[in-house]
mmCIF file of N, CA and C in Angstrom:
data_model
loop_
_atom_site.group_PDB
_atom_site.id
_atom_site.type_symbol
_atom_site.label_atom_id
_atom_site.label_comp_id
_atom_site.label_asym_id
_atom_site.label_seq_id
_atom_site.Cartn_x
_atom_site.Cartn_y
_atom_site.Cartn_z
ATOM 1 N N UNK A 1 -10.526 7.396 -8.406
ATOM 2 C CA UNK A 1 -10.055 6.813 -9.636
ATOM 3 C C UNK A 1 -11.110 5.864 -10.197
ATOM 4 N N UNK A 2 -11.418 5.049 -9.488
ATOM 5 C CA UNK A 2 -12.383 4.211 -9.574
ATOM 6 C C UNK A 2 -12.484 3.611 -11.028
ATOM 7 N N UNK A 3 -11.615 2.744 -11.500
ATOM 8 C CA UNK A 3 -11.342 2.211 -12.889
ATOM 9 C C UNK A 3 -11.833 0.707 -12.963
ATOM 10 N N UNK A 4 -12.162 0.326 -13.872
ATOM 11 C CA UNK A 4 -12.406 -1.161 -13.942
ATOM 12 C C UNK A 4 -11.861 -1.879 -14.504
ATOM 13 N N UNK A 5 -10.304 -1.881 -13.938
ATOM 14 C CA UNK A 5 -9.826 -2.752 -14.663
ATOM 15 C C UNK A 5 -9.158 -4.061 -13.595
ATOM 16 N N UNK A 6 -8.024 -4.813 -14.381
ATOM 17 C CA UNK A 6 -7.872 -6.149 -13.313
ATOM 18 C C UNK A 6 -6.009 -5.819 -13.134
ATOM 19 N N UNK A 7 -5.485 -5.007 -14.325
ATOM 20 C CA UNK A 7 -4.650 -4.692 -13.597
ATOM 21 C C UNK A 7 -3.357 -3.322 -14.422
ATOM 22 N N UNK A 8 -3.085 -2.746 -14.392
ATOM 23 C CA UNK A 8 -2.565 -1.446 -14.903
ATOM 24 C C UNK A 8 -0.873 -1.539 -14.856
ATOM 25 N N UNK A 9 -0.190 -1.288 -15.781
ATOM 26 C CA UNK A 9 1.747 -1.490 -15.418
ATOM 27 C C UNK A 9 1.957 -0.036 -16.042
ATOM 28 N N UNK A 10 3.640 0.030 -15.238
ATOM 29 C CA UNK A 10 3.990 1.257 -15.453
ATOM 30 C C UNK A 10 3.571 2.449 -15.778
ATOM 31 N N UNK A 11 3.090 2.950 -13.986
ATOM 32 C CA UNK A 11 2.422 3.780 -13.960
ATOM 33 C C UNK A 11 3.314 4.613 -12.942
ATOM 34 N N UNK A 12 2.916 5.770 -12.558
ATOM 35 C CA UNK A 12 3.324 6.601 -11.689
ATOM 36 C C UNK A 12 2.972 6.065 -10.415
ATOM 37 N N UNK A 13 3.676 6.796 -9.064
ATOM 38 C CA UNK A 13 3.538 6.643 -7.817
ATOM 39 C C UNK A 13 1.988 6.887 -7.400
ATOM 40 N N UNK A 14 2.032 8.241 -8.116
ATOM 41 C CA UNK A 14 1.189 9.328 -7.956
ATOM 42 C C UNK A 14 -0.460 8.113 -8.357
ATOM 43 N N UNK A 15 -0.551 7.657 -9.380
ATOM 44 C CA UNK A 15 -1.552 6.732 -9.870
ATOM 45 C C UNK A 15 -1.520 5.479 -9.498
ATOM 46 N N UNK A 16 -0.519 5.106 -8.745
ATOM 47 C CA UNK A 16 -0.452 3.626 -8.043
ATOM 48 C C UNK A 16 -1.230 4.018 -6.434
ATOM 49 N N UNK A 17 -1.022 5.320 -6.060
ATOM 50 C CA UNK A 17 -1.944 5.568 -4.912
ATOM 51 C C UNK A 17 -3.467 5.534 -5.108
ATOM 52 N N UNK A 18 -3.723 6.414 -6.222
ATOM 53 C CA UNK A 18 -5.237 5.929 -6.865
ATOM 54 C C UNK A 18 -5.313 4.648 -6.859
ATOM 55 N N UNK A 19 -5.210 3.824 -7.508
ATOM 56 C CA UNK A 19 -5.589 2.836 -7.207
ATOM 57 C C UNK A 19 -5.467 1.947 -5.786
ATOM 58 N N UNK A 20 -4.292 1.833 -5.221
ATOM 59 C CA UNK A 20 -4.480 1.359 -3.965
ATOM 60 C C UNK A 20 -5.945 1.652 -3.028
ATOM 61 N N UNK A 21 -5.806 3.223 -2.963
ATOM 62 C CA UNK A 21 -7.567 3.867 -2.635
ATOM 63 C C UNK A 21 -8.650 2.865 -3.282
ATOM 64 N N UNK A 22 -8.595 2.502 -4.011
ATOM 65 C CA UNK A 22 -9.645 1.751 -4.570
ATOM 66 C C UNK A 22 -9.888 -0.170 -4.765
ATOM 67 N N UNK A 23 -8.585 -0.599 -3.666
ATOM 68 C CA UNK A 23 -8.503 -1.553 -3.255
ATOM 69 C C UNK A 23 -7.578 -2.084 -4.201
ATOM 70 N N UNK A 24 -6.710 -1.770 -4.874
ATOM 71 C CA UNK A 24 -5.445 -2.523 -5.614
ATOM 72 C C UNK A 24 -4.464 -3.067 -4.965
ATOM 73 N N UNK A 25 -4.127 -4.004 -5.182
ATOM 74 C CA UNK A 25 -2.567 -4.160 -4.814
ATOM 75 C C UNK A 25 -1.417 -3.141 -5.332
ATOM 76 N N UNK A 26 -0.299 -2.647 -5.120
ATOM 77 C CA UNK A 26 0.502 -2.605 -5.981
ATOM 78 C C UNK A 26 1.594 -2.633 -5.722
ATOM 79 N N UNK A 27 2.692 -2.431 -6.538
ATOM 80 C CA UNK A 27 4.048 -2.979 -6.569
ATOM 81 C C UNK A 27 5.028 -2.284 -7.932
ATOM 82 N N UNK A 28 6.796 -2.393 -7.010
ATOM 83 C CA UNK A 28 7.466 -1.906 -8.313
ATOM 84 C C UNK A 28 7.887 -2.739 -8.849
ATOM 85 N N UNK A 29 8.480 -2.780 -10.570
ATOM 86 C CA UNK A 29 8.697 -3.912 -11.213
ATOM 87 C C UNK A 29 10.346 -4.366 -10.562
ATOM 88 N N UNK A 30 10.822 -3.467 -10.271
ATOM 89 C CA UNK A 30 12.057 -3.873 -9.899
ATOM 90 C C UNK A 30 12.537 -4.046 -8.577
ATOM 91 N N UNK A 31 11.478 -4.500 -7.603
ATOM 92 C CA UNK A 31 11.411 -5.284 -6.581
ATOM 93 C C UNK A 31 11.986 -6.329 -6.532
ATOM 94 N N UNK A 32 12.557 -6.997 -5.454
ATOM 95 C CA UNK A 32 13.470 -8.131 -5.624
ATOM 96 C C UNK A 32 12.614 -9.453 -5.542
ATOM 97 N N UNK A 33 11.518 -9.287 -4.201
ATOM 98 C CA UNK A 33 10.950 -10.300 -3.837
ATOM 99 C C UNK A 33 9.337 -10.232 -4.894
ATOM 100 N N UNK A 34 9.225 -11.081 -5.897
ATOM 101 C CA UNK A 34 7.978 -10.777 -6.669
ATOM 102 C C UNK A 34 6.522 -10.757 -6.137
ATOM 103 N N UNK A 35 6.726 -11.374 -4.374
ATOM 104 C CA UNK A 35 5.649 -11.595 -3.820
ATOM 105 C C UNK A 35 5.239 -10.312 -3.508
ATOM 106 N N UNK A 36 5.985 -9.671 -2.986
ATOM 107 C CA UNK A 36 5.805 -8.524 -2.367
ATOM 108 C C UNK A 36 4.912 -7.418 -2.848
ATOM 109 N N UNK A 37 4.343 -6.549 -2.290
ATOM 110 C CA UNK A 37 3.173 -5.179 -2.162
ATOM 111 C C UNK A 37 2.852 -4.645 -1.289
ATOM 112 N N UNK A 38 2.520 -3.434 -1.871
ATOM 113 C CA UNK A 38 1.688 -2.735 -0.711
ATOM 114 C C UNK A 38 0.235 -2.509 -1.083
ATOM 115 N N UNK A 39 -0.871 -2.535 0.191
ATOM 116 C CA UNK A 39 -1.581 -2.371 0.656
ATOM 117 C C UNK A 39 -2.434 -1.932 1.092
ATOM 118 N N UNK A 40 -3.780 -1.348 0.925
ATOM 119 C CA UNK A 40 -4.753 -0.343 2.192
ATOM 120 C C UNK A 40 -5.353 -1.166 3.213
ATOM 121 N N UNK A 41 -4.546 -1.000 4.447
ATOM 122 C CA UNK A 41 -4.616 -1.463 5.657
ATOM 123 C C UNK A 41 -5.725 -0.756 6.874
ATOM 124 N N UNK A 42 -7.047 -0.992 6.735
ATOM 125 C CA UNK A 42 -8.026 -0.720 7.664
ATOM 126 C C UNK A 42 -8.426 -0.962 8.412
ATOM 127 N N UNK A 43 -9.327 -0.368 9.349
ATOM 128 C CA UNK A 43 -9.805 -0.857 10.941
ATOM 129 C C UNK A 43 -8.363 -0.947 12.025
ATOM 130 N N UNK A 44 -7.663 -0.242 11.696
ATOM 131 C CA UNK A 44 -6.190 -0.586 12.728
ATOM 132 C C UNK A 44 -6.307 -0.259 13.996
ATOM 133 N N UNK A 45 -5.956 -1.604 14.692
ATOM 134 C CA UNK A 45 -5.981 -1.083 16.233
ATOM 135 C C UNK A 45 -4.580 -1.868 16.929
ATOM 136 N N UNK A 46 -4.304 -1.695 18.284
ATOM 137 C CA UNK A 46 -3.184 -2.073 18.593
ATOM 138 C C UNK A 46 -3.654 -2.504 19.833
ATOM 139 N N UNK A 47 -2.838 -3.094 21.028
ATOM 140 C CA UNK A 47 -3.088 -3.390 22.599
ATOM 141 C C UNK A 47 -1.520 -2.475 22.979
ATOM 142 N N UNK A 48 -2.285 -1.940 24.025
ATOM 143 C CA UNK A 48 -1.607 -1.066 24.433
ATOM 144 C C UNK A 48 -0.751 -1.545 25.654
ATOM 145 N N UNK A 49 0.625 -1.330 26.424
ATOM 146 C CA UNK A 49 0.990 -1.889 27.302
ATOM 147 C C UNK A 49 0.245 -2.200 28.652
ATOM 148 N N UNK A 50 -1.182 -1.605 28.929
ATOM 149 C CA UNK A 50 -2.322 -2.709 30.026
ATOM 150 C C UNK A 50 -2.840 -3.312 29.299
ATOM 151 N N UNK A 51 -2.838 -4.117 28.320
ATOM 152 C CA UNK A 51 -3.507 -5.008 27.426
ATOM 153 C C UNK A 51 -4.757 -4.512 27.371
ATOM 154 N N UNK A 52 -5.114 -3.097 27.101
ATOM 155 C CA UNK A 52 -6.349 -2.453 26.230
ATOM 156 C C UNK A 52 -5.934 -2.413 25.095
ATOM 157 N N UNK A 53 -7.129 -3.136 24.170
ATOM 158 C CA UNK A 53 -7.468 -2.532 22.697
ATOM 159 C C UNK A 53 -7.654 -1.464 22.150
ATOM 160 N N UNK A 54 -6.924 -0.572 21.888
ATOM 161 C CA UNK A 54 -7.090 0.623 21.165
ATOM 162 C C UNK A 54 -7.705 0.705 19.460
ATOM 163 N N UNK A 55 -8.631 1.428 19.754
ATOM 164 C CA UNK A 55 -8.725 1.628 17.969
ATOM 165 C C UNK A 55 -8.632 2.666 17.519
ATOM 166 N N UNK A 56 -7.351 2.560 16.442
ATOM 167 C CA UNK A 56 -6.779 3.658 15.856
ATOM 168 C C UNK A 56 -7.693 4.541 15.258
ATOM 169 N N UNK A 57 -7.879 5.606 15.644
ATOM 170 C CA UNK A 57 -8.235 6.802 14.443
ATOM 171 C C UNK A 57 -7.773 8.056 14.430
ATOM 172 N N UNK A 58 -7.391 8.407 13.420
ATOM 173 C CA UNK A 58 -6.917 9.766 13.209
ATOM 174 C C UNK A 58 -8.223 10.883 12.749
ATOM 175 N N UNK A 59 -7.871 12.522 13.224
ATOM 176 C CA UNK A 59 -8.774 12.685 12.309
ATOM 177 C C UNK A 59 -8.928 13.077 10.772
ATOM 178 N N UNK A 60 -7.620 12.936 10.586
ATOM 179 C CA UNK A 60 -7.952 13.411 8.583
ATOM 180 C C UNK A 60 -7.447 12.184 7.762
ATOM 181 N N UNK A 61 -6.621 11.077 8.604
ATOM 182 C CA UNK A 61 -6.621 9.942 7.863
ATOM 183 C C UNK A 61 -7.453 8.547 7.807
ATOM 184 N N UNK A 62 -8.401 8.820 9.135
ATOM 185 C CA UNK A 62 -9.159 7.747 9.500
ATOM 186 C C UNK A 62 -8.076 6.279 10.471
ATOM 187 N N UNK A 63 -8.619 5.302 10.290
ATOM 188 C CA UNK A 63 -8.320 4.086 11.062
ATOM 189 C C UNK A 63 -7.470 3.135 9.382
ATOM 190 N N UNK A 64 -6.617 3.927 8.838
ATOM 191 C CA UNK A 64 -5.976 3.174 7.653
ATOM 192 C C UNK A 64 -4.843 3.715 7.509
ATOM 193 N N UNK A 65 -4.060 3.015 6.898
ATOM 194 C CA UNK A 65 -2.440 3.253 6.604
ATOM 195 C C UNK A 65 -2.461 1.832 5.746
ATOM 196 N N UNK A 66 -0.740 2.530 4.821
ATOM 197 C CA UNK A 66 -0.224 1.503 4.020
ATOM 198 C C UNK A 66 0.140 0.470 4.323
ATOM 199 N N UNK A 67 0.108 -0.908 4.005
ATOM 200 C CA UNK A 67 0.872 -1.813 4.285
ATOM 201 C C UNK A 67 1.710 -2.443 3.454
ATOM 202 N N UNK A 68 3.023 -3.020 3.827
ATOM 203 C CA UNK A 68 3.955 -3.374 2.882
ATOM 204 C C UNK A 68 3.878 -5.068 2.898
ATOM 205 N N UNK A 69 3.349 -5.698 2.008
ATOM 206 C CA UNK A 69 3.258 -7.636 2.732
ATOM 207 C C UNK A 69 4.579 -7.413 1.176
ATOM 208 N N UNK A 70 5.408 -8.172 2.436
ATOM 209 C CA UNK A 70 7.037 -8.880 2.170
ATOM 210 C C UNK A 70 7.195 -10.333 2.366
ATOM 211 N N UNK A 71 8.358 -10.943 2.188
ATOM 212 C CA UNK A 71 8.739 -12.236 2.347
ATOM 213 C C UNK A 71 9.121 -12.418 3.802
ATOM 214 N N UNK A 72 9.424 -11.583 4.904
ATOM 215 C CA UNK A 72 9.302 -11.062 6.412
ATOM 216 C C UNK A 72 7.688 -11.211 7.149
ATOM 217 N N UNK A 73 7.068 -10.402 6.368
ATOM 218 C CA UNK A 73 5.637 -10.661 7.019
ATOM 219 C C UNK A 73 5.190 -8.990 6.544
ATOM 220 N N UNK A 74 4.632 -8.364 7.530
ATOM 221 C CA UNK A 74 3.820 -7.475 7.152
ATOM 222 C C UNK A 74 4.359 -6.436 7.582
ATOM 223 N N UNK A 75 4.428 -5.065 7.015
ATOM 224 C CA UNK A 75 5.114 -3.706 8.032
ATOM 225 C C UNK A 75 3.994 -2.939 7.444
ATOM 226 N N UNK A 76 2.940 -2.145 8.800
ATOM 227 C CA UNK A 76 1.695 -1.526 9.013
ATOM 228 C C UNK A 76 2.849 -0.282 8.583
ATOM 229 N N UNK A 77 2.306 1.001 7.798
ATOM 230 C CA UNK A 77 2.344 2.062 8.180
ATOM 231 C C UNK A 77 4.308 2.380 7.368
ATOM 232 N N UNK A 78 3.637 1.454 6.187
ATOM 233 C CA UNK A 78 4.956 1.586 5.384
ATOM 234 C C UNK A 78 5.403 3.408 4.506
ATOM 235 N N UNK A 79 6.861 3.777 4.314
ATOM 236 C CA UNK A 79 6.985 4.329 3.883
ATOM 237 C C UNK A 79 7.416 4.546 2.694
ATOM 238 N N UNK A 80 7.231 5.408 1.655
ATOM 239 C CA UNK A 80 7.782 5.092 0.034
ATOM 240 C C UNK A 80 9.187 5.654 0.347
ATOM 241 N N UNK A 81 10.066 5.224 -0.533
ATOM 242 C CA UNK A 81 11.487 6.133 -0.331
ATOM 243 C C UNK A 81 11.236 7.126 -1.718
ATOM 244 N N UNK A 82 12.171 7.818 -1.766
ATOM 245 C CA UNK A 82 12.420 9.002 -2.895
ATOM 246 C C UNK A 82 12.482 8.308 -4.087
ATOM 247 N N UNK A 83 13.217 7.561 -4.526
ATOM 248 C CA UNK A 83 13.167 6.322 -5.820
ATOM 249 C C UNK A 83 11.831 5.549 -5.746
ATOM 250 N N UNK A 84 11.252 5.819 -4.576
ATOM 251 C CA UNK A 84 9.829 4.834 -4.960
ATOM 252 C C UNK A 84 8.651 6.001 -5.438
ATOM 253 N N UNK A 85 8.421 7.157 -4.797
ATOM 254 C CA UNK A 85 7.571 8.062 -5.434
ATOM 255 C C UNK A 85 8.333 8.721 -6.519
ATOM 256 N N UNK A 86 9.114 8.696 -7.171
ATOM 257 C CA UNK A 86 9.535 8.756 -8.878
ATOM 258 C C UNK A 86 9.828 7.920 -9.778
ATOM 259 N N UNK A 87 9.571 7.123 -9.446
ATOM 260 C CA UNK A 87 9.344 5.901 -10.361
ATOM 261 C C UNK A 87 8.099 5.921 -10.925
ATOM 262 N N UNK A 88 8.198 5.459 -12.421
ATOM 263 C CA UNK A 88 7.113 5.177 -13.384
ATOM 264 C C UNK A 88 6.966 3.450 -13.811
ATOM 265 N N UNK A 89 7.316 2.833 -12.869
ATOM 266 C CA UNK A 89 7.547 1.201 -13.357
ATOM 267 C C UNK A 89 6.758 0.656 -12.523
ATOM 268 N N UNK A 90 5.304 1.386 -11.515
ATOM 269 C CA UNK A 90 4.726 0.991 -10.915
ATOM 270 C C UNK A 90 3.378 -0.166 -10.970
ATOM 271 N N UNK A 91 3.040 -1.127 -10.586
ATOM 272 C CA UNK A 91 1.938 -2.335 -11.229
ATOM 273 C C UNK A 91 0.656 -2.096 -10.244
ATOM 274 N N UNK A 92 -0.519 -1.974 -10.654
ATOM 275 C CA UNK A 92 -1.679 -2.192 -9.905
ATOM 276 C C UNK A 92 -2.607 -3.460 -9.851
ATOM 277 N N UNK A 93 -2.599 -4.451 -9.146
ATOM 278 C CA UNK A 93 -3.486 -5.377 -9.495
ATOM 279 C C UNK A 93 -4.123 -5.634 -8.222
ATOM 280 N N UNK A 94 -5.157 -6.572 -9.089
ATOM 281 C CA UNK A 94 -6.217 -6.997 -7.757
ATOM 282 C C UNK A 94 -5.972 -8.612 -7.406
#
């Protein structure tokens, strides 16, 4: 996508992923908590139950997944629901 802008509203799911790829924040307008977004979450690794560091990689998605930062804290490896990938009320900012 690679756009230069600072921040894009009501947009598709589909174009709120473009941008995330390209380091956006984004978010729906009718979210409850205004803090809230999701994320491109990189370099992911975990400790595994012998307290080894694992570093995540897949091979067709790499060491990244979505993240959702909420008023809770953070959920790695968030999912959209059905009302969230058809929605057009989507915000991109940096």
């Amino acid at each position: 996508m690679s756009m230069d802008v600072k921040e894009a509203c009501n947009i598709s799911f589909g174009k709120a992923i473009g941008f995330v790829k390209d380091g956006y924040k984004i978010q729906r307008k009718g979210w409850n908590g205004k803090e809230q977004y999701v994320e491109l979450a990189t370099c992911l690794s975990y400790k595994n139950a012998a307290g080894e560091i694992i570093n995540a990689e897949h091979l067709d998605v790499g060491s990244q997944a979505l993240a959702f930062v909420g008023t809770s804290g953070v959920q790695v490896g968030w999912l959209a629901s059905q009302s969230d990938m058809l929605a057009n009320d989507w915000r991109a900012f940096k």
